[in-house]
Amino acid sequence: MMALGRSTDLDPEPVEHPAVVNLSATLNSGQVFHWIATENGFAGCIDQTPVHLMQSELDTPGANRIGAAVRKYLGIHHPIQKILRTFPDDPVMLSAVQFCPGLRVIEQPSWECLATFLTSALKQVSHIRAITLLLRERFGRPVELDGMRLHSYPSPSAIARLTLADLLACKLGFRAQNLLAAARLVESGELDLLALRDRPTKEALDQLCRVPGVGSKIANCVLLFAYQRFDCFPIDVWVARALRETYFPARAKISLKEMQVFAASYFGPYAGYAQQFLFHHWRLTKGKR
DNA sequence: ATCCAGGATAGCG
DNA sequence: CGCTATCATGGA
């Protein structure tokens, strides 16, 4: 519908730093799974709105005239230099940032984020992507963009009225029941994703963990990627590996709890942002994928 | 063929 | 508290 850089709405506050966002890295760094590469950018939906994102438009000087929804989604307003300065000054952190300085933590719609990470459990990024695109195709709202047919993520109510078999047919496996239960919790109002915005982090984590299939890791992902709680530090297999090998090299075993305690004190107020650099770097260099 | 993936959880000691 | 088996599915 609206391409980058065509918005006419006034922006009273110019972007503090020019947008130095690496679009492809950001959209393929395991925080969002539905963007489709095109000849000159990426096509997908921001919530219900189809958008064609282009690196070239992010790089042009007038980038602060990019549509407000896009700016918000991509975190273009994040004070990235300031954030980077809060990171611990160690060689591993440094090389992770140097590996991909344009990586950003984006801001996703809460339901979409919760649902996709529910389906992410014990799955590779490519699998999560396949599942997400299937769910969108079958149960999302179809929209058109530059001759392409895209789909928004299915709403809680759309999923709540499905059968288990519908979801199993999307390769969800043991995650199907969890997604169905989550959709019904949101649909019934028992889980209020809007209200989470105003709750303290600890309480929001507890609320999210009441959803079957959501534990510490996924809850932290949702708070980080949807609610912009930059101190939240999800620990998946890759980050756990990075932490063990880097900060506890002599120890045979290190518990998840120990790593959480360490991360909370070591990485600073933007620990979650640091975590995303570590994850991206580790997965792409140590994972040979 | 075997191992592993942006995990969570029940059951056990 | 910590440890373990188990849960589907597909790519490497």
PDB file of C-alpha atoms (C1' of nucleotides) in Angstrom:
ATOM      1  CA  MET A   1       0.000   0.000   0.000  1.00  0.00           C
ATOM      2  CA  MET A   2       2.371   2.672   1.175  1.00  0.00           C
ATOM      3  CA  ALA A   3       5.965   2.421   0.143  1.00  0.00           C
ATOM      4  CA  LEU A   4       8.804   3.712   2.229  1.00  0.00           C
ATOM      5  CA  GLY A   5       9.453   7.409   2.182  1.00  0.00           C
ATOM      6  CA  ARG A   6       6.128   8.523   0.758  1.00  0.00           C
ATOM      7  CA  SER A   7       4.487   9.615   3.959  1.00  0.00           C
ATOM      8  CA  THR A   8       3.508  13.240   4.238  1.00  0.00           C
ATOM      9  CA  ASP A   9       2.908  13.336   7.955  1.00  0.00           C
ATOM     10  CA  LEU A  10       5.026  15.833   9.810  1.00  0.00           C
ATOM     11  CA  ASP A  11       7.816  14.635  11.984  1.00  0.00           C
ATOM     12  CA  PRO A  12       8.600  17.236  14.629  1.00  0.00           C
ATOM     13  CA  GLU A  13      11.615  15.347  15.889  1.00  0.00           C
ATOM     14  CA  PRO A  14      14.283  14.607  13.327  1.00  0.00           C
ATOM     15  CA  VAL A  15      15.996  11.288  13.779  1.00  0.00           C
ATOM     16  CA  GLU A  16      18.951  11.703  16.097  1.00  0.00           C
ATOM     17  CA  HIS A  17      21.226   9.571  13.961  1.00  0.00           C
ATOM     18  CA  PRO A  18      20.842   8.771  10.293  1.00  0.00           C
ATOM     19  CA  ALA A  19      19.096   5.458   9.877  1.00  0.00           C
ATOM     20  CA  VAL A  20      21.898   2.923   9.644  1.00  0.00           C
ATOM     21  CA  VAL A  21      19.698  -0.106   9.539  1.00  0.00           C
ATOM     22  CA  ASN A  22      20.704  -3.318   7.829  1.00  0.00           C
ATOM     23  CA  LEU A  23      17.316  -4.399   6.578  1.00  0.00           C
ATOM     24  CA  SER A  24      18.058  -7.926   5.427  1.00  0.00           C
ATOM     25  CA  ALA A  25      20.046  -8.786   8.555  1.00  0.00           C
ATOM     26  CA  THR A  26      17.378  -7.328  10.798  1.00  0.00           C
ATOM     27  CA  LEU A  27      14.510  -9.124   9.078  1.00  0.00           C
ATOM     28  CA  ASN A  28      16.434 -12.410   8.932  1.00  0.00           C
ATOM     29  CA  SER A  29      17.897 -12.455  12.420  1.00  0.00           C
ATOM     30  CA  GLY A  30      15.346 -14.761  13.993  1.00  0.00           C
ATOM     31  CA  GLN A  31      13.104 -12.144  15.558  1.00  0.00           C
ATOM     32  CA  VAL A  32      10.541 -11.973  12.755  1.00  0.00           C
ATOM     33  CA  PHE A  33       9.832 -14.656  10.167  1.00  0.00           C
ATOM     34  CA  HIS A  34       7.496 -13.558   7.413  1.00  0.00           C
ATOM     35  CA  TRP A  35       9.345 -11.044   5.225  1.00  0.00           C
ATOM     36  CA  ILE A  36       9.737 -12.059   1.608  1.00  0.00           C
ATOM     37  CA  ALA A  37      12.775 -10.895  -0.374  1.00  0.00           C
ATOM     38  CA  THR A  38      11.954  -9.123  -3.635  1.00  0.00           C
ATOM     39  CA  GLU A  39      14.150  -7.652  -6.368  1.00  0.00           C
ATOM     40  CA  ASN A  40      14.792  -4.470  -4.446  1.00  0.00           C
ATOM     41  CA  GLY A  41      13.625  -5.047  -0.909  1.00  0.00           C
ATOM     42  CA  PHE A  42      11.337  -7.005   1.355  1.00  0.00           C
ATOM     43  CA  ALA A  43       7.587  -7.421   1.148  1.00  0.00           C
ATOM     44  CA  GLY A  44       5.426  -8.153   4.134  1.00  0.00           C
ATOM     45  CA  CYS A  45       2.867  -6.810   6.547  1.00  0.00           C
ATOM     46  CA  ILE A  46       3.295  -4.504   9.477  1.00  0.00           C
ATOM     47  CA  ASP A  47       0.292  -5.605  11.477  1.00  0.00           C
ATOM     48  CA  GLN A  48      -2.540  -5.357   8.898  1.00  0.00           C
ATOM     49  CA  THR A  49      -0.732  -3.078   6.466  1.00  0.00           C
ATOM     50  CA  PRO A  50       1.243  -4.440   3.518  1.00  0.00           C
ATOM     51  CA  VAL A  51       4.570  -2.686   3.053  1.00  0.00           C
ATOM     52  CA  HIS A  52       7.495  -2.869   0.683  1.00  0.00           C
ATOM     53  CA  LEU A  53      10.669  -2.099   2.618  1.00  0.00           C
ATOM     54  CA  MET A  54      13.744  -0.994   0.698  1.00  0.00           C
ATOM     55  CA  GLN A  55      17.279  -0.596   1.906  1.00  0.00           C
ATOM     56  CA  SER A  56      17.901   2.219  -0.552  1.00  0.00           C
ATOM     57  CA  GLU A  57      15.174   4.321   0.994  1.00  0.00           C
ATOM     58  CA  LEU A  58      16.567   3.761   4.474  1.00  0.00           C
ATOM     59  CA  ASP A  59      19.953   4.953   3.271  1.00  0.00           C
ATOM     60  CA  THR A  60      18.833   8.214   1.711  1.00  0.00           C
ATOM     61  CA  PRO A  61      19.293  11.403   3.758  1.00  0.00           C
ATOM     62  CA  GLY A  62      15.572  12.126   3.903  1.00  0.00           C
ATOM     63  CA  ALA A  63      14.984   8.891   5.744  1.00  0.00           C
ATOM     64  CA  ASN A  64      13.142  10.615   8.543  1.00  0.00           C
ATOM     65  CA  ARG A  65      10.238  11.069   6.127  1.00  0.00           C
ATOM     66  CA  ILE A  66       9.715   7.344   6.037  1.00  0.00           C
ATOM     67  CA  GLY A  67       6.207   6.426   7.144  1.00  0.00           C
ATOM     68  CA  ALA A  68       5.665   6.598  10.874  1.00  0.00           C
ATOM     69  CA  ALA A  69       4.545   2.971  11.139  1.00  0.00           C
ATOM     70  CA  VAL A  70       7.664   1.784   9.373  1.00  0.00           C
ATOM     71  CA  ARG A  71       9.955   3.933  11.506  1.00  0.00           C
ATOM     72  CA  LYS A  72       8.326   2.585  14.620  1.00  0.00           C
ATOM     73  CA  TYR A  73       8.480  -1.020  13.447  1.00  0.00           C
ATOM     74  CA  LEU A  74      12.152  -0.883  12.497  1.00  0.00           C
ATOM     75  CA  GLY A  75      13.228   1.004  15.598  1.00  0.00           C
ATOM     76  CA  ILE A  76      14.766   3.765  13.518  1.00  0.00           C
ATOM     77  CA  HIS A  77      14.402   6.148  16.444  1.00  0.00           C
ATOM     78  CA  HIS A  78      16.457   3.951  18.769  1.00  0.00           C
ATOM     79  CA  PRO A  79      19.490   5.855  20.086  1.00  0.00           C
ATOM     80  CA  ILE A  80      21.749   3.149  18.750  1.00  0.00           C
ATOM     81  CA  GLN A  81      25.087   4.826  19.472  1.00  0.00           C
ATOM     82  CA  LYS A  82      24.053   5.365  23.050  1.00  0.00           C
ATOM     83  CA  ILE A  83      22.816   1.778  23.285  1.00  0.00           C
ATOM     84  CA  LEU A  84      26.086   0.405  21.916  1.00  0.00           C
ATOM     85  CA  ARG A  85      28.042   2.384  24.484  1.00  0.00           C
ATOM     86  CA  THR A  86      26.205   0.644  27.318  1.00  0.00           C
ATOM     87  CA  PHE A  87      27.417  -2.778  26.169  1.00  0.00           C
ATOM     88  CA  PRO A  88      30.198  -4.438  28.146  1.00  0.00           C
ATOM     89  CA  ASP A  89      33.629  -3.756  26.730  1.00  0.00           C
ATOM     90  CA  ASP A  90      34.800  -7.251  25.903  1.00  0.00           C
ATOM     91  CA  PRO A  91      36.134  -8.752  22.662  1.00  0.00           C
ATOM     92  CA  VAL A  92      33.195 -11.089  22.071  1.00  0.00           C
ATOM     93  CA  MET A  93      30.611  -8.354  22.443  1.00  0.00           C
ATOM     94  CA  LEU A  94      32.718  -6.085  20.266  1.00  0.00           C
ATOM     95  CA  SER A  95      33.048  -8.593  17.454  1.00  0.00           C
ATOM     96  CA  ALA A  96      29.345  -9.375  17.607  1.00  0.00           C
ATOM     97  CA  VAL A  97      28.536  -5.703  17.020  1.00  0.00           C
ATOM     98  CA  GLN A  98      31.186  -5.366  14.334  1.00  0.00           C
ATOM     99  CA  PHE A  99      29.810  -8.438  12.598  1.00  0.00           C
ATOM    100  CA  CYS A 100      26.572  -6.599  11.906  1.00  0.00           C
ATOM    101  CA  PRO A 101      26.370  -2.984  13.106  1.00  0.00           C
ATOM    102  CA  GLY A 102      23.066  -2.434  11.305  1.00  0.00           C
ATOM    103  CA  LEU A 103      21.138  -5.037  13.266  1.00  0.00           C
ATOM    104  CA  ARG A 104      18.102  -3.646  15.047  1.00  0.00           C
ATOM    105  CA  VAL A 105      15.585  -4.983  17.513  1.00  0.00           C
ATOM    106  CA  ILE A 106      12.243  -4.295  15.882  1.00  0.00           C
ATOM    107  CA  GLU A 107       8.856  -3.630  17.454  1.00  0.00           C
ATOM    108  CA  GLN A 108       6.267  -6.248  16.555  1.00  0.00           C
ATOM    109  CA  PRO A 109       2.543  -6.483  17.248  1.00  0.00           C
ATOM    110  CA  SER A 110       2.175  -8.350  20.522  1.00  0.00           C
ATOM    111  CA  TRP A 111      -0.141 -11.165  19.473  1.00  0.00           C
ATOM    112  CA  GLU A 112       1.801 -11.870  16.312  1.00  0.00           C
ATOM    113  CA  CYS A 113       5.018 -11.978  18.315  1.00  0.00           C
ATOM    114  CA  LEU A 114       3.643 -14.210  21.066  1.00  0.00           C
ATOM    115  CA  ALA A 115       2.081 -16.601  18.563  1.00  0.00           C
ATOM    116  CA  THR A 116       5.114 -16.961  16.320  1.00  0.00           C
ATOM    117  CA  PHE A 117       7.440 -17.570  19.227  1.00  0.00           C
ATOM    118  CA  LEU A 118       4.997 -20.124  20.614  1.00  0.00           C
ATOM    119  CA  THR A 119       5.485 -21.980  17.361  1.00  0.00           C
ATOM    120  CA  SER A 120       9.261 -21.503  17.519  1.00  0.00           C
ATOM    121  CA  ALA A 121       9.930 -23.990  20.305  1.00  0.00           C
ATOM    122  CA  LEU A 122      12.644 -26.448  19.292  1.00  0.00           C
ATOM    123  CA  LYS A 123      12.518 -25.327  15.661  1.00  0.00           C
ATOM    124  CA  GLN A 124      15.055 -23.908  13.267  1.00  0.00           C
ATOM    125  CA  VAL A 125      14.520 -20.426  11.885  1.00  0.00           C
ATOM    126  CA  SER A 126      13.616 -21.801   8.472  1.00  0.00           C
ATOM    127  CA  HIS A 127      10.950 -24.033  10.006  1.00  0.00           C
ATOM    128  CA  ILE A 128       9.437 -21.209  12.003  1.00  0.00           C
ATOM    129  CA  ARG A 129       9.265 -19.217   8.811  1.00  0.00           C
ATOM    130  CA  ALA A 130       7.510 -22.020   6.946  1.00  0.00           C
ATOM    131  CA  ILE A 131       4.962 -22.460   9.734  1.00  0.00           C
ATOM    132  CA  THR A 132       4.339 -18.718   9.989  1.00  0.00           C
ATOM    133  CA  LEU A 133       3.790 -18.300   6.265  1.00  0.00           C
ATOM    134  CA  LEU A 134       1.432 -21.286   6.199  1.00  0.00           C
ATOM    135  CA  LEU A 135      -0.661 -19.910   9.059  1.00  0.00           C
ATOM    136  CA  ARG A 136      -0.833 -16.532   7.348  1.00  0.00           C
ATOM    137  CA  GLU A 137      -1.803 -17.990   4.003  1.00  0.00           C
ATOM    138  CA  ARG A 138      -4.547 -20.192   5.366  1.00  0.00           C
ATOM    139  CA  PHE A 139      -6.020 -18.118   8.157  1.00  0.00           C
ATOM    140  CA  GLY A 140      -4.779 -14.541   7.776  1.00  0.00           C
ATOM    141  CA  ARG A 141      -6.351 -11.638   5.945  1.00  0.00           C
ATOM    142  CA  PRO A 142      -5.253 -11.473   2.309  1.00  0.00           C
ATOM    143  CA  VAL A 143      -3.901  -8.146   1.097  1.00  0.00           C
ATOM    144  CA  GLU A 144      -2.298  -7.021  -2.130  1.00  0.00           C
ATOM    145  CA  LEU A 145       1.002  -5.232  -2.593  1.00  0.00           C
ATOM    146  CA  ASP A 146       2.650  -4.431  -5.929  1.00  0.00           C
ATOM    147  CA  GLY A 147       0.874  -7.356  -7.534  1.00  0.00           C
ATOM    148  CA  MET A 148       1.827  -9.729  -4.745  1.00  0.00           C
ATOM    149  CA  ARG A 149      -0.636 -11.481  -2.531  1.00  0.00           C
ATOM    150  CA  LEU A 150       0.347 -11.182   1.127  1.00  0.00           C
ATOM    151  CA  HIS A 151      -1.403 -12.099   4.353  1.00  0.00           C
ATOM    152  CA  SER A 152      -1.572 -10.529   7.772  1.00  0.00           C
ATOM    153  CA  TYR A 153      -1.024 -12.774  10.779  1.00  0.00           C
ATOM    154  CA  PRO A 154      -4.283 -14.486  11.811  1.00  0.00           C
ATOM    155  CA  SER A 155      -5.970 -12.757  14.745  1.00  0.00           C
ATOM    156  CA  PRO A 156      -6.536 -14.493  18.092  1.00  0.00           C
ATOM    157  CA  SER A 157     -10.203 -14.974  17.245  1.00  0.00           C
ATOM    158  CA  ALA A 158      -9.377 -16.412  13.829  1.00  0.00           C
ATOM    159  CA  ILE A 159      -7.157 -19.026  15.430  1.00  0.00           C
ATOM    160  CA  ALA A 160      -9.426 -19.567  18.431  1.00  0.00           C
ATOM    161  CA  ARG A 161     -12.179 -20.929  16.205  1.00  0.00           C
ATOM    162  CA  LEU A 162      -9.927 -23.411  14.417  1.00  0.00           C
ATOM    163  CA  THR A 163      -9.663 -27.086  15.249  1.00  0.00           C
ATOM    164  CA  LEU A 164      -6.541 -28.818  16.410  1.00  0.00           C
ATOM    165  CA  ALA A 165      -6.433 -30.617  13.080  1.00  0.00           C
ATOM    166  CA  ASP A 166      -6.313 -27.286  11.213  1.00  0.00           C
ATOM    167  CA  LEU A 167      -3.173 -26.344  13.090  1.00  0.00           C
ATOM    168  CA  LEU A 168      -1.587 -29.766  12.903  1.00  0.00           C
ATOM    169  CA  ALA A 169      -1.967 -29.484   9.143  1.00  0.00           C
ATOM    170  CA  CYS A 170       0.359 -26.482   9.331  1.00  0.00           C
ATOM    171  CA  LYS A 171       3.202 -28.642  10.665  1.00  0.00           C
ATOM    172  CA  LEU A 172       2.874 -27.300  14.186  1.00  0.00           C
ATOM    173  CA  GLY A 173       3.345 -30.642  15.873  1.00  0.00           C
ATOM    174  CA  PHE A 174       3.154 -30.490  19.667  1.00  0.00           C
ATOM    175  CA  ARG A 175       2.950 -26.669  19.459  1.00  0.00           C
ATOM    176  CA  ALA A 176      -0.555 -26.799  17.979  1.00  0.00           C
ATOM    177  CA  GLN A 177      -2.353 -27.168  21.293  1.00  0.00           C
ATOM    178  CA  ASN A 178      -0.349 -24.343  22.795  1.00  0.00           C
ATOM    179  CA  LEU A 179      -1.170 -21.934  19.990  1.00  0.00           C
ATOM    180  CA  LEU A 180      -4.828 -22.841  20.168  1.00  0.00           C
ATOM    181  CA  ALA A 181      -4.891 -22.380  23.932  1.00  0.00           C
ATOM    182  CA  ALA A 182      -3.074 -19.051  23.673  1.00  0.00           C
ATOM    183  CA  ALA A 183      -5.530 -17.753  21.077  1.00  0.00           C
ATOM    184  CA  ARG A 184      -8.445 -18.712  23.299  1.00  0.00           C
ATOM    185  CA  LEU A 185      -6.884 -17.084  26.357  1.00  0.00           C
ATOM    186  CA  VAL A 186      -6.502 -13.825  24.450  1.00  0.00           C
ATOM    187  CA  GLU A 187      -9.911 -14.117  22.808  1.00  0.00           C
ATOM    188  CA  SER A 188     -11.617 -14.684  26.167  1.00  0.00           C
ATOM    189  CA  GLY A 189      -9.870 -11.697  27.687  1.00  0.00           C
ATOM    190  CA  GLU A 190      -8.154 -13.862  30.252  1.00  0.00           C
ATOM    191  CA  LEU A 191      -4.851 -12.698  28.819  1.00  0.00           C
ATOM    192  CA  ASP A 192      -4.873  -8.966  28.095  1.00  0.00           C
ATOM    193  CA  LEU A 193      -1.943  -8.223  25.823  1.00  0.00           C
ATOM    194  CA  LEU A 194      -2.734  -4.505  25.743  1.00  0.00           C
ATOM    195  CA  ALA A 195      -2.666  -4.256  29.517  1.00  0.00           C
ATOM    196  CA  LEU A 196       0.752  -5.882  29.640  1.00  0.00           C
ATOM    197  CA  ARG A 197       2.163  -2.656  28.251  1.00  0.00           C
ATOM    198  CA  ASP A 198       1.624  -0.999  31.611  1.00  0.00           C
ATOM    199  CA  ARG A 199       2.751  -3.817  33.865  1.00  0.00           C
ATOM    200  CA  PRO A 200       6.210  -4.053  35.382  1.00  0.00           C
ATOM    201  CA  THR A 201       8.486  -6.485  33.613  1.00  0.00           C
ATOM    202  CA  LYS A 202       8.456  -9.137  36.320  1.00  0.00           C
ATOM    203  CA  GLU A 203       4.687  -9.195  36.392  1.00  0.00           C
ATOM    204  CA  ALA A 204       4.430  -9.208  32.604  1.00  0.00           C
ATOM    205  CA  LEU A 205       6.772 -12.205  32.507  1.00  0.00           C
ATOM    206  CA  ASP A 206       4.568 -14.070  34.978  1.00  0.00           C
ATOM    207  CA  GLN A 207       1.447 -13.260  32.966  1.00  0.00           C
ATOM    208  CA  LEU A 208       2.999 -14.535  29.758  1.00  0.00           C
ATOM    209  CA  CYS A 209       4.262 -17.698  31.438  1.00  0.00           C
ATOM    210  CA  ARG A 210       0.673 -18.611  32.302  1.00  0.00           C
ATOM    211  CA  VAL A 211       0.191 -19.406  28.632  1.00  0.00           C
ATOM    212  CA  PRO A 212       0.846 -23.090  28.033  1.00  0.00           C
ATOM    213  CA  GLY A 213       4.037 -23.497  26.052  1.00  0.00           C
ATOM    214  CA  VAL A 214       5.430 -20.152  27.185  1.00  0.00           C
ATOM    215  CA  GLY A 215       8.372 -20.272  29.558  1.00  0.00           C
ATOM    216  CA  SER A 216      11.175 -17.937  30.403  1.00  0.00           C
ATOM    217  CA  LYS A 217      12.745 -17.839  26.959  1.00  0.00           C
ATOM    218  CA  ILE A 218       9.615 -17.130  24.934  1.00  0.00           C
ATOM    219  CA  ALA A 219       8.257 -14.677  27.506  1.00  0.00           C
ATOM    220  CA  ASN A 220      11.489 -12.717  27.297  1.00  0.00           C
ATOM    221  CA  CYS A 221      11.344 -12.770  23.498  1.00  0.00           C
ATOM    222  CA  VAL A 222       7.851 -11.298  23.572  1.00  0.00           C
ATOM    223  CA  LEU A 223       8.774  -8.568  26.048  1.00  0.00           C
ATOM    224  CA  LEU A 224      11.867  -7.711  24.024  1.00  0.00           C
ATOM    225  CA  PHE A 225      10.488  -7.910  20.488  1.00  0.00           C
ATOM    226  CA  ALA A 226       6.942  -6.666  21.070  1.00  0.00           C
ATOM    227  CA  TYR A 227       7.080  -4.490  24.185  1.00  0.00           C
ATOM    228  CA  GLN A 228      10.506  -2.968  23.738  1.00  0.00           C
ATOM    229  CA  ARG A 229      11.729  -4.102  27.144  1.00  0.00           C
ATOM    230  CA  PHE A 230      15.360  -3.865  26.157  1.00  0.00           C
ATOM    231  CA  ASP A 231      16.599  -5.308  29.428  1.00  0.00           C
ATOM    232  CA  CYS A 232      14.889  -8.639  28.753  1.00  0.00           C
ATOM    233  CA  PHE A 233      17.414 -11.316  27.823  1.00  0.00           C
ATOM    234  CA  PRO A 234      16.025 -14.448  26.148  1.00  0.00           C
ATOM    235  CA  ILE A 235      18.420 -17.396  26.374  1.00  0.00           C
ATOM    236  CA  ASP A 236      18.044 -19.946  23.597  1.00  0.00           C
ATOM    237  CA  VAL A 237      20.493 -22.673  22.598  1.00  0.00           C
ATOM    238  CA  TRP A 238      22.712 -20.256  20.643  1.00  0.00           C
ATOM    239  CA  VAL A 239      22.930 -17.571  23.279  1.00  0.00           C
ATOM    240  CA  ALA A 240      23.474 -20.235  25.938  1.00  0.00           C
ATOM    241  CA  ARG A 241      26.364 -21.545  23.877  1.00  0.00           C
ATOM    242  CA  ALA A 242      27.806 -18.072  23.447  1.00  0.00           C
ATOM    243  CA  LEU A 243      27.589 -17.389  27.167  1.00  0.00           C
ATOM    244  CA  ARG A 244      29.095 -20.723  28.172  1.00  0.00           C
ATOM    245  CA  GLU A 245      31.997 -20.599  25.765  1.00  0.00           C
ATOM    246  CA  THR A 246      32.750 -16.943  26.354  1.00  0.00           C
ATOM    247  CA  TYR A 247      32.128 -16.251  30.004  1.00  0.00           C
ATOM    248  CA  PHE A 248      32.279 -19.675  31.667  1.00  0.00           C
ATOM    249  CA  PRO A 249      34.859 -21.513  29.552  1.00  0.00           C
ATOM    250  CA  ALA A 250      36.270 -23.630  32.367  1.00  0.00           C
ATOM    251  CA  ARG A 251      32.975 -24.939  33.643  1.00  0.00           C
ATOM    252  CA  ALA A 252      31.529 -28.188  32.449  1.00  0.00           C
ATOM    253  CA  LYS A 253      27.982 -27.287  33.349  1.00  0.00           C
ATOM    254  CA  ILE A 254      26.239 -24.007  33.794  1.00  0.00           C
ATOM    255  CA  SER A 255      22.568 -23.767  34.654  1.00  0.00           C
ATOM    256  CA  LEU A 256      20.067 -21.608  32.862  1.00  0.00           C
ATOM    257  CA  LYS A 257      19.397 -19.787  36.093  1.00  0.00           C
ATOM    258  CA  GLU A 258      23.070 -18.955  36.546  1.00  0.00           C
ATOM    259  CA  MET A 259      23.222 -17.573  33.021  1.00  0.00           C
ATOM    260  CA  GLN A 260      20.140 -15.445  33.625  1.00  0.00           C
ATOM    261  CA  VAL A 261      21.614 -13.986  36.797  1.00  0.00           C
ATOM    262  CA  PHE A 262      24.907 -13.300  35.046  1.00  0.00           C
ATOM    263  CA  ALA A 263      23.287 -11.679  32.015  1.00  0.00           C
ATOM    264  CA  ALA A 264      21.111  -9.426  34.131  1.00  0.00           C
ATOM    265  CA  SER A 265      24.108  -7.915  35.858  1.00  0.00           C
ATOM    266  CA  TYR A 266      26.695  -8.062  33.097  1.00  0.00           C
ATOM    267  CA  PHE A 267      25.052  -6.733  29.918  1.00  0.00           C
ATOM    268  CA  GLY A 268      23.470  -3.582  31.299  1.00  0.00           C
ATOM    269  CA  PRO A 269      20.155  -1.813  30.681  1.00  0.00           C
ATOM    270  CA  TYR A 270      20.072  -2.847  26.999  1.00  0.00           C
ATOM    271  CA  ALA A 271      20.945  -6.485  27.653  1.00  0.00           C
ATOM    272  CA  GLY A 272      18.281  -7.682  25.250  1.00  0.00           C
ATOM    273  CA  TYR A 273      19.724  -5.596  22.451  1.00  0.00           C
ATOM    274  CA  ALA A 274      23.169  -7.016  23.222  1.00  0.00           C
ATOM    275  CA  GLN A 275      21.657 -10.479  23.196  1.00  0.00           C
ATOM    276  CA  GLN A 276      20.361  -9.959  19.647  1.00  0.00           C
ATOM    277  CA  PHE A 277      23.854  -9.083  18.387  1.00  0.00           C
ATOM    278  CA  LEU A 278      25.267 -12.157  20.153  1.00  0.00           C
ATOM    279  CA  PHE A 279      22.564 -14.432  18.804  1.00  0.00           C
ATOM    280  CA  HIS A 280      22.936 -13.231  15.227  1.00  0.00           C
ATOM    281  CA  HIS A 281      26.717 -13.423  15.267  1.00  0.00           C
ATOM    282  CA  TRP A 282      26.880 -16.830  16.902  1.00  0.00           C
ATOM    283  CA  ARG A 283      24.235 -18.456  14.786  1.00  0.00           C
ATOM    284  CA  LEU A 284      25.703 -17.286  11.490  1.00  0.00           C
ATOM    285  CA  THR A 285      29.366 -17.891  12.264  1.00  0.00           C
ATOM    286  CA  LYS A 286      29.395 -20.922  14.548  1.00  0.00           C
ATOM    287  CA  GLY A 287      26.355 -22.548  13.020  1.00  0.00           C
ATOM    288  CA  LYS A 288      27.635 -22.747   9.419  1.00  0.00           C
ATOM    289  CA  ARG A 289      24.153 -22.300   8.123  1.00  0.00           C
TER     290      ARG A 289
ATOM    291  C1'  DA B   1      20.904 -42.662   9.583  1.00  0.00           C
ATOM    292  C1'  DT B   2      21.787 -39.552  13.319  1.00  0.00           C
ATOM    293  C1'  DC B   3      21.711 -35.157  15.291  1.00  0.00           C
ATOM    294  C1'  DC B   4      19.796 -30.758  16.147  1.00  0.00           C
ATOM    295  C1'  DA B   5      16.617 -26.751  16.219  1.00  0.00           C
ATOM    296  C1'  DG B   6      15.486 -18.897  19.074  1.00  0.00           C
ATOM    297  C1'  DG B   7      11.821 -24.791  24.723  1.00  0.00           C
ATOM    298  C1'  DA B   8       8.550 -26.187  28.046  1.00  0.00           C
ATOM    299  C1'  DT B   9       7.090 -29.260  31.321  1.00  0.00           C
ATOM    300  C1'  DA B  10       5.997 -33.299  34.166  1.00  0.00           C
ATOM    301  C1'  DG B  11       8.166 -36.541  37.005  1.00  0.00           C
ATOM    302  C1'  DC B  12      11.809 -37.883  39.772  1.00  0.00           C
ATOM    303  C1'  DG B  13      15.270 -37.676  43.693  1.00  0.00           C
TER     304       DG B  13
ATOM    305  C1'  DC C   1      16.374 -27.087  43.853  1.00  0.00           C
ATOM    306  C1'  DG C   2      18.502 -29.810  39.799  1.00  0.00           C
ATOM    307  C1'  DC C   3      18.321 -33.531  36.480  1.00  0.00           C
ATOM    308  C1'  DT C   4      15.929 -36.247  32.676  1.00  0.00           C
ATOM    309  C1'  DA C   5      12.697 -37.866  29.190  1.00  0.00           C
ATOM    310  C1'  DT C   6       9.488 -36.389  26.113  1.00  0.00           C
ATOM    311  C1'  DC C   7       6.968 -33.781  22.968  1.00  0.00           C
ATOM    312  C1'  DA C   8       6.568 -33.328  16.242  1.00  0.00           C
ATOM    313  C1'  DT C   9       8.896 -32.055  12.303  1.00  0.00           C
ATOM    314  C1'  DG C  10      12.321 -31.293   8.794  1.00  0.00           C
ATOM    315  C1'  DG C  11      16.932 -29.590   7.461  1.00  0.00           C
ATOM    316  C1'  DA C  12      21.832 -30.487   7.762  1.00  0.00           C
TER     317       DA C  12
END
